[in-house]
PDB file of C-alpha atoms in Angstrom:
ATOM      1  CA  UNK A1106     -58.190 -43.691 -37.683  1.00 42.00           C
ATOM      2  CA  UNK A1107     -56.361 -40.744 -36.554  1.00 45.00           C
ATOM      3  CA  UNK A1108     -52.649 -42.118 -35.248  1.00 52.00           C
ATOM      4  CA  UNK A1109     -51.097 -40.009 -32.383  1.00 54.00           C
ATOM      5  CA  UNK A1110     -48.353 -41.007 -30.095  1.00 54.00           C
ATOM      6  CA  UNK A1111     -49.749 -41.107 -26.600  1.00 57.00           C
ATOM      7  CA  UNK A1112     -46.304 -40.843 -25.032  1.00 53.00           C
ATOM      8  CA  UNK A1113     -45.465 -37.809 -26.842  1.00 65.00           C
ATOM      9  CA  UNK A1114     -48.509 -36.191 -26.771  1.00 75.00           C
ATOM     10  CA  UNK A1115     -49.070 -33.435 -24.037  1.00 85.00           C
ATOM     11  CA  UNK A1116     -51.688 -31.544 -22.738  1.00 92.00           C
ATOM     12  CA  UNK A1117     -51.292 -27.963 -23.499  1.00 94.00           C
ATOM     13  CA  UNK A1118     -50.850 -25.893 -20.599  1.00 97.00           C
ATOM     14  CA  UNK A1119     -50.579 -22.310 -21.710  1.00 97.00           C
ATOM     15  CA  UNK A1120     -50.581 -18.705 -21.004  1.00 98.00           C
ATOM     16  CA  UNK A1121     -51.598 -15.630 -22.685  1.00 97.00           C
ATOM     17  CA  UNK A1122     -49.957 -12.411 -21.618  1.00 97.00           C
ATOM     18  CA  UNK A1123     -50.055 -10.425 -24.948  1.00 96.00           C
ATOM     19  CA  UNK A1124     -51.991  -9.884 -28.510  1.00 95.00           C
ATOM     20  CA  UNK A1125     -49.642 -12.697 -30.598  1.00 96.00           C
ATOM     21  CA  UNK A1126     -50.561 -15.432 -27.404  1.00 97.00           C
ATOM     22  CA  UNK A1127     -54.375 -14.769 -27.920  1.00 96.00           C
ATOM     23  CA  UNK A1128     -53.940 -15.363 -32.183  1.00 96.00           C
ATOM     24  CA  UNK A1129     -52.488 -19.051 -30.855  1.00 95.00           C
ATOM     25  CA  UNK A1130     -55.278 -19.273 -28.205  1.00 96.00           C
ATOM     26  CA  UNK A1131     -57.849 -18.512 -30.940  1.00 95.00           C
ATOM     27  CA  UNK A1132     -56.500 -20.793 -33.085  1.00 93.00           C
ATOM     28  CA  UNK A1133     -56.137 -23.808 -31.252  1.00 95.00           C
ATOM     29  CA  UNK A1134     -59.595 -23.114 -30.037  1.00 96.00           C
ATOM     30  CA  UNK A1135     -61.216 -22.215 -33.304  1.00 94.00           C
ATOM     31  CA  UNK A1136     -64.429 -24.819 -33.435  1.00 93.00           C
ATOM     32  CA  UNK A1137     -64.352 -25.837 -30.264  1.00 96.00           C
ATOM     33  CA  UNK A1138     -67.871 -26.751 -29.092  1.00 95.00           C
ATOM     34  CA  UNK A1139     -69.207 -25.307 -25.602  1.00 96.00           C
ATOM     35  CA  UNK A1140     -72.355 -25.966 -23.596  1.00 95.00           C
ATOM     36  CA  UNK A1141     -73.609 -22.566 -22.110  1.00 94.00           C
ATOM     37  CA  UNK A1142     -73.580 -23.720 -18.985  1.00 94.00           C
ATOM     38  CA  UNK A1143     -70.342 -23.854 -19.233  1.00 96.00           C
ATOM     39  CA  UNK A1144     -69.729 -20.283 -19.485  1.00 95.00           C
ATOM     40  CA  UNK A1145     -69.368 -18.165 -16.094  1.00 96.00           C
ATOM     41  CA  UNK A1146     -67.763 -15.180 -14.735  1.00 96.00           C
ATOM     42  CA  UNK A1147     -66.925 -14.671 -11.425  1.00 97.00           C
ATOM     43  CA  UNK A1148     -67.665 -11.345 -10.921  1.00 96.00           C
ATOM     44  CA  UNK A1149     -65.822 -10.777  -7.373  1.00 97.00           C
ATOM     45  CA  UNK A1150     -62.873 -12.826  -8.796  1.00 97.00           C
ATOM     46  CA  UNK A1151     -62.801 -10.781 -11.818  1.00 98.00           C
ATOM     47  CA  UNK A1152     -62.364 -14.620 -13.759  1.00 98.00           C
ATOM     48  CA  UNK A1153     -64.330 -15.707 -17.028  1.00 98.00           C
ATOM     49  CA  UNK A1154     -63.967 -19.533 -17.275  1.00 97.00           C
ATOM     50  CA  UNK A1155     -65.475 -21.639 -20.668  1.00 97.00           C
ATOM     51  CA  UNK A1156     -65.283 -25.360 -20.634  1.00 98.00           C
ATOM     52  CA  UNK A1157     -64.633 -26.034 -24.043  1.00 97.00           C
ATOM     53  CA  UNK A1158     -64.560 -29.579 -26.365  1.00 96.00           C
ATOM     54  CA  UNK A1159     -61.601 -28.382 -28.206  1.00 94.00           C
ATOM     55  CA  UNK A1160     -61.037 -29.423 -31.992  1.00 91.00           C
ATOM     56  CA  UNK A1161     -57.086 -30.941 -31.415  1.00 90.00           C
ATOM     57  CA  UNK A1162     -56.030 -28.862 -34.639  1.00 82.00           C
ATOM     58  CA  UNK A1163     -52.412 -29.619 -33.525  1.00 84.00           C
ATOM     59  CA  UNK A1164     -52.510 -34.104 -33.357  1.00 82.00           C
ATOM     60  CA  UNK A1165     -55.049 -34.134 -36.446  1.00 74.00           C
ATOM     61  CA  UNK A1166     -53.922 -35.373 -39.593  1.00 64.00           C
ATOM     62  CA  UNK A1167     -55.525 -33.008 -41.781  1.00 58.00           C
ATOM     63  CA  UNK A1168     -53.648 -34.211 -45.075  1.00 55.00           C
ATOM     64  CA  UNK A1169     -56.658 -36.343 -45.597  1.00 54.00           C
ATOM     65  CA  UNK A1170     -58.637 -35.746 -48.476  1.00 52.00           C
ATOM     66  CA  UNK A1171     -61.516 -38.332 -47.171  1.00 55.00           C
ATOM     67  CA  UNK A1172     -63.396 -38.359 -43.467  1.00 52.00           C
ATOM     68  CA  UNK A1173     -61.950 -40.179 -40.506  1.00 66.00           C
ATOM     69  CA  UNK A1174     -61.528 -40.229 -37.025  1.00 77.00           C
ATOM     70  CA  UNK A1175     -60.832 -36.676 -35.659  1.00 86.00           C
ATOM     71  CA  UNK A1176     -59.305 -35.740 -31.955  1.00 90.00           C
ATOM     72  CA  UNK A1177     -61.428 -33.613 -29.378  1.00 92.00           C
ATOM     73  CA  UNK A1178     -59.741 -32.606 -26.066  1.00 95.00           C
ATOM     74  CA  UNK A1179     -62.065 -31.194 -22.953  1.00 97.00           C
ATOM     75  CA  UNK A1180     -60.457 -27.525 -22.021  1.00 98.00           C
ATOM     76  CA  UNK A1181     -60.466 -24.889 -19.976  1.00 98.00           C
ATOM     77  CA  UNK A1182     -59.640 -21.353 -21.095  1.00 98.00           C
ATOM     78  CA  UNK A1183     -59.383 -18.698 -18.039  1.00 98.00           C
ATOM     79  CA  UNK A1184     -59.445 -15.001 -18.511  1.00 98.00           C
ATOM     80  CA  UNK A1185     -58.411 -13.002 -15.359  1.00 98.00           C
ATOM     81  CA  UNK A1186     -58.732  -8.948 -14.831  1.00 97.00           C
ATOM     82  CA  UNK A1187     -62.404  -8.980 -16.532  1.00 98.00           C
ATOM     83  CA  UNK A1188     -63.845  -5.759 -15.712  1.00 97.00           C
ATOM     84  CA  UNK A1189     -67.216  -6.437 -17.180  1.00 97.00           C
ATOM     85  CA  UNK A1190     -69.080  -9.261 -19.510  1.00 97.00           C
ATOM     86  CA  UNK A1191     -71.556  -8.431 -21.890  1.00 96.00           C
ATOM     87  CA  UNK A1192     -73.234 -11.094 -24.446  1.00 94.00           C
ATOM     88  CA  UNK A1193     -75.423 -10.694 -27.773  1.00 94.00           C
ATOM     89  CA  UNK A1194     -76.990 -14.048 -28.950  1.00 91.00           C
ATOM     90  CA  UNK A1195     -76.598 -15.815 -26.293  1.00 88.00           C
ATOM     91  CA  UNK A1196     -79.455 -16.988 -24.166  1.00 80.00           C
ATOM     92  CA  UNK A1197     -78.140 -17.988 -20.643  1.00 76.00           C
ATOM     93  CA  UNK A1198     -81.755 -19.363 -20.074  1.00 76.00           C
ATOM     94  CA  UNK A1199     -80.742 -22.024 -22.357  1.00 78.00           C
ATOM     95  CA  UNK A1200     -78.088 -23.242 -20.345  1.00 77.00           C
ATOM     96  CA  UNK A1201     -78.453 -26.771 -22.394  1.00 83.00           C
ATOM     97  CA  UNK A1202     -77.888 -24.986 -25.627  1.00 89.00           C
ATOM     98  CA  UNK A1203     -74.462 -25.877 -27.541  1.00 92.00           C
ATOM     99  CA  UNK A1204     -72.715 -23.199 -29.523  1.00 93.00           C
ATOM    100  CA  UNK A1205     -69.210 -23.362 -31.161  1.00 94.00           C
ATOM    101  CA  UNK A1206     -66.437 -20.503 -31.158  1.00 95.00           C
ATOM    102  CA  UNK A1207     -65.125 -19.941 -34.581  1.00 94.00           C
ATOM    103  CA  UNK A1208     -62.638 -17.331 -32.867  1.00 94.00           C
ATOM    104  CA  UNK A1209     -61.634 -14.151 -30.842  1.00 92.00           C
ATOM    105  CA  UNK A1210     -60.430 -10.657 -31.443  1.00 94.00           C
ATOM    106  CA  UNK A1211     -58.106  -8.565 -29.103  1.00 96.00           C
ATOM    107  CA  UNK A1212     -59.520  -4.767 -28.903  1.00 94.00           C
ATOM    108  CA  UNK A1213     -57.442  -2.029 -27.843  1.00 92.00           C
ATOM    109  CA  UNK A1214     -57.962   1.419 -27.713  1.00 87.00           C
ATOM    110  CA  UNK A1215     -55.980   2.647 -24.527  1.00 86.00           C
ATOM    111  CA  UNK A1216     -54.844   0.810 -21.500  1.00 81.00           C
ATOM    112  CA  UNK A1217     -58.101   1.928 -19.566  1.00 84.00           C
ATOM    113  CA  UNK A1218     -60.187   0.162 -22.451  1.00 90.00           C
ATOM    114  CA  UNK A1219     -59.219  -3.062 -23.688  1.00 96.00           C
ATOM    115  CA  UNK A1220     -61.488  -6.206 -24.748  1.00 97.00           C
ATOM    116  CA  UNK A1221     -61.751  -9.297 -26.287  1.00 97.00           C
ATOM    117  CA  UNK A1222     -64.759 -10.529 -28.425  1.00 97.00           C
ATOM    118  CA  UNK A1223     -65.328 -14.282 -28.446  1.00 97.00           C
ATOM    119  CA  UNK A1224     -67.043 -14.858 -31.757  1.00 96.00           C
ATOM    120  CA  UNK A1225     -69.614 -17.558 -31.752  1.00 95.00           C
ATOM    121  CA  UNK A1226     -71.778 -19.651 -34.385  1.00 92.00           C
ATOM    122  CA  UNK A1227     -75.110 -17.964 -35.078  1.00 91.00           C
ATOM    123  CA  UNK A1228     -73.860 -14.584 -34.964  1.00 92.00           C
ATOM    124  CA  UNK A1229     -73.608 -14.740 -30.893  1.00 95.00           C
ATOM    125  CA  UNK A1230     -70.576 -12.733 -29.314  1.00 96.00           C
ATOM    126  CA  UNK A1231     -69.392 -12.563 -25.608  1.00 97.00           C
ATOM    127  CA  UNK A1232     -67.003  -8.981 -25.018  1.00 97.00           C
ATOM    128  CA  UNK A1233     -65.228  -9.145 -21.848  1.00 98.00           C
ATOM    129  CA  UNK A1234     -63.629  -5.664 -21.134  1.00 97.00           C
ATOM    130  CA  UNK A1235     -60.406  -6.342 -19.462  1.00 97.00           C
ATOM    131  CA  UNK A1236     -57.705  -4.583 -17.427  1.00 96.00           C
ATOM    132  CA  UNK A1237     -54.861  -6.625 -19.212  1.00 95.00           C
ATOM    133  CA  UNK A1238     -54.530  -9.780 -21.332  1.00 96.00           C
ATOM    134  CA  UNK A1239     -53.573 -12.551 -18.812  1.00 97.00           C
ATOM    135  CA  UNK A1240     -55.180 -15.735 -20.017  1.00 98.00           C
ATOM    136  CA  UNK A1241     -54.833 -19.354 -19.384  1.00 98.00           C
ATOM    137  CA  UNK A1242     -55.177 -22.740 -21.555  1.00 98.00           C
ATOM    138  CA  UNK A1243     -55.461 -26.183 -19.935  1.00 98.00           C
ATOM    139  CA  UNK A1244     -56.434 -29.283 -21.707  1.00 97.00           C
ATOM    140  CA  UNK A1245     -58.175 -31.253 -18.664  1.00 97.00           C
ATOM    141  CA  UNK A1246     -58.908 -34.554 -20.393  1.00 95.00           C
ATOM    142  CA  UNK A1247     -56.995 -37.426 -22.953  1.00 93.00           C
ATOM    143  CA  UNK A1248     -57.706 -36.600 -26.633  1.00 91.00           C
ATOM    144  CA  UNK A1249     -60.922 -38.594 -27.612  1.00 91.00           C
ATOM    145  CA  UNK A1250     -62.750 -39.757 -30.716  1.00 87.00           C
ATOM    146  CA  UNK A1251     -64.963 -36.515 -32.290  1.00 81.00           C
ATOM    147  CA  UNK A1252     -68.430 -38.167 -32.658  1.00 74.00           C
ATOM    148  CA  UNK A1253     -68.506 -36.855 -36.185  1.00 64.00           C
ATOM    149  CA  UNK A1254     -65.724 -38.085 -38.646  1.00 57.00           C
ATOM    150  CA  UNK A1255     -65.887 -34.413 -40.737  1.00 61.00           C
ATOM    151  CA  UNK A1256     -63.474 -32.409 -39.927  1.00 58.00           C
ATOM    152  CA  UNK A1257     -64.222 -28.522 -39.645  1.00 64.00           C
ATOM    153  CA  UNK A1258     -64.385 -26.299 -43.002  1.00 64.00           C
ATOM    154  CA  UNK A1259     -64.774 -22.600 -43.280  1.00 58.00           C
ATOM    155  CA  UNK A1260     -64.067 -22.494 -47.274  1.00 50.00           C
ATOM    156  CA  UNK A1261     -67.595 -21.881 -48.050  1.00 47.00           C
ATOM    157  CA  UNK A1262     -67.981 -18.829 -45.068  1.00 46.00           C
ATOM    158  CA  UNK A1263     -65.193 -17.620 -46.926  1.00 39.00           C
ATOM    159  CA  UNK A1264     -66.575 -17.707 -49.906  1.00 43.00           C
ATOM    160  CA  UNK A1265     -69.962 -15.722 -49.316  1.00 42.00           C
ATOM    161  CA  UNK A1266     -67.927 -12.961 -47.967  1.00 40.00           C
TER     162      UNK A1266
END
C-alpha cells in the first residue's frame, strides 16, 4: 500500500498564467482518465471545464519496482478566454466513452493566435484557441485507491518512436 500523510497532504489548488505553469499542469495531469461527458465549453462564458481522475504523480511512491496501490484524485482543470474548441477523435455522441490525456502543448504564433492541444489516447486531440493562458487546477476530492495496482508507463511509446 501506498503510505501518504493525510495531514500533510493538500489538494492542489493552482493557476496557470504562462507557458512554464501549463508544462506543471500537463504533468501532474499526464494519464489522468476523463469521461466525455465530462468535457464542456461554455461558449458565452468563454470557459472549457474537464473533470478529470487525476494520476497523484506527486504522493505516489514510484521507487517501486513491483505493483501496488496507486493514488487517483477527482479534478477539475478550467481554461478561461477560449475563443473557439475544435476536437478530432473524439465522439461527443459517446458521452459514456473514457479516454485518458497523456498531455498538452502550448501554441503560439502571435498574441491574436494562441492554442493549446490536449493530447488524448487513441490519437484524439481537443485545440482550444485562446486569447491568453489563464488556467485553473483544483483537486475536488481525497486521494483514493486506483482500481488498477499498475502504475502508468510510456517506455514502450517511447520506444516505437
Amino acid at each position: 500500500m501506498v503510505n501518504y500523510n493525510k495531514k500533510k497532504y493538500r489538494k492542489l489548488n493552482l493557476a496557470a498564467a504562462n507557458e512554464d505553469d501549463l508544462v506543471i499542469f500537463s504533468t501532474l495531469c499526464q494519464d489522468s482518465i476523463i469521461k466525455i461527458s465530462n468535457i464542456k465549453w461554455a461558449k458565452n462564458s468563454k470557459r472549457f471545464n474537464i473533470l478529470l481522475t487525476r494520476f497523484c504523480w506527486e504522493i505516489n511512491d514510484l521507487s517501486k519496482k513491483k505493483d501496488t496501490c496507486f493514488k487517483r484524485v477527482n479534478s477539475i482543470m478550467i481554461f478561461d478566454n477560449v475563443l473557439s474548441v475544435k476536437s478530432k477523435g473524439i465522439r461527443q455522441s459517446r458521452s459514456d466513452m473514457i479516454t485518458s490525456l497523456l498531455t498538452f502543448d502550448y501554441n503560439f504564433l502571435c498574441f491574436e493566435k494562441q492554442s493549446i492541444d490536449l493530447i488524448f489516447s487513441g490519437d484524439a486531440q481537443i485545440t482550444i484557441d485562446i486569447e491568453c493562458i489563464e488556467a485553473f487546477l483544483k483537486d475536488v476530492s481525497e486521494p483514493f485507491e486506483s482500481t488498477s495496482s499498475k502504475r502508468p508507463d510510456h517506455q514502450n511509446d517511447y520506444e516505437k518512436s
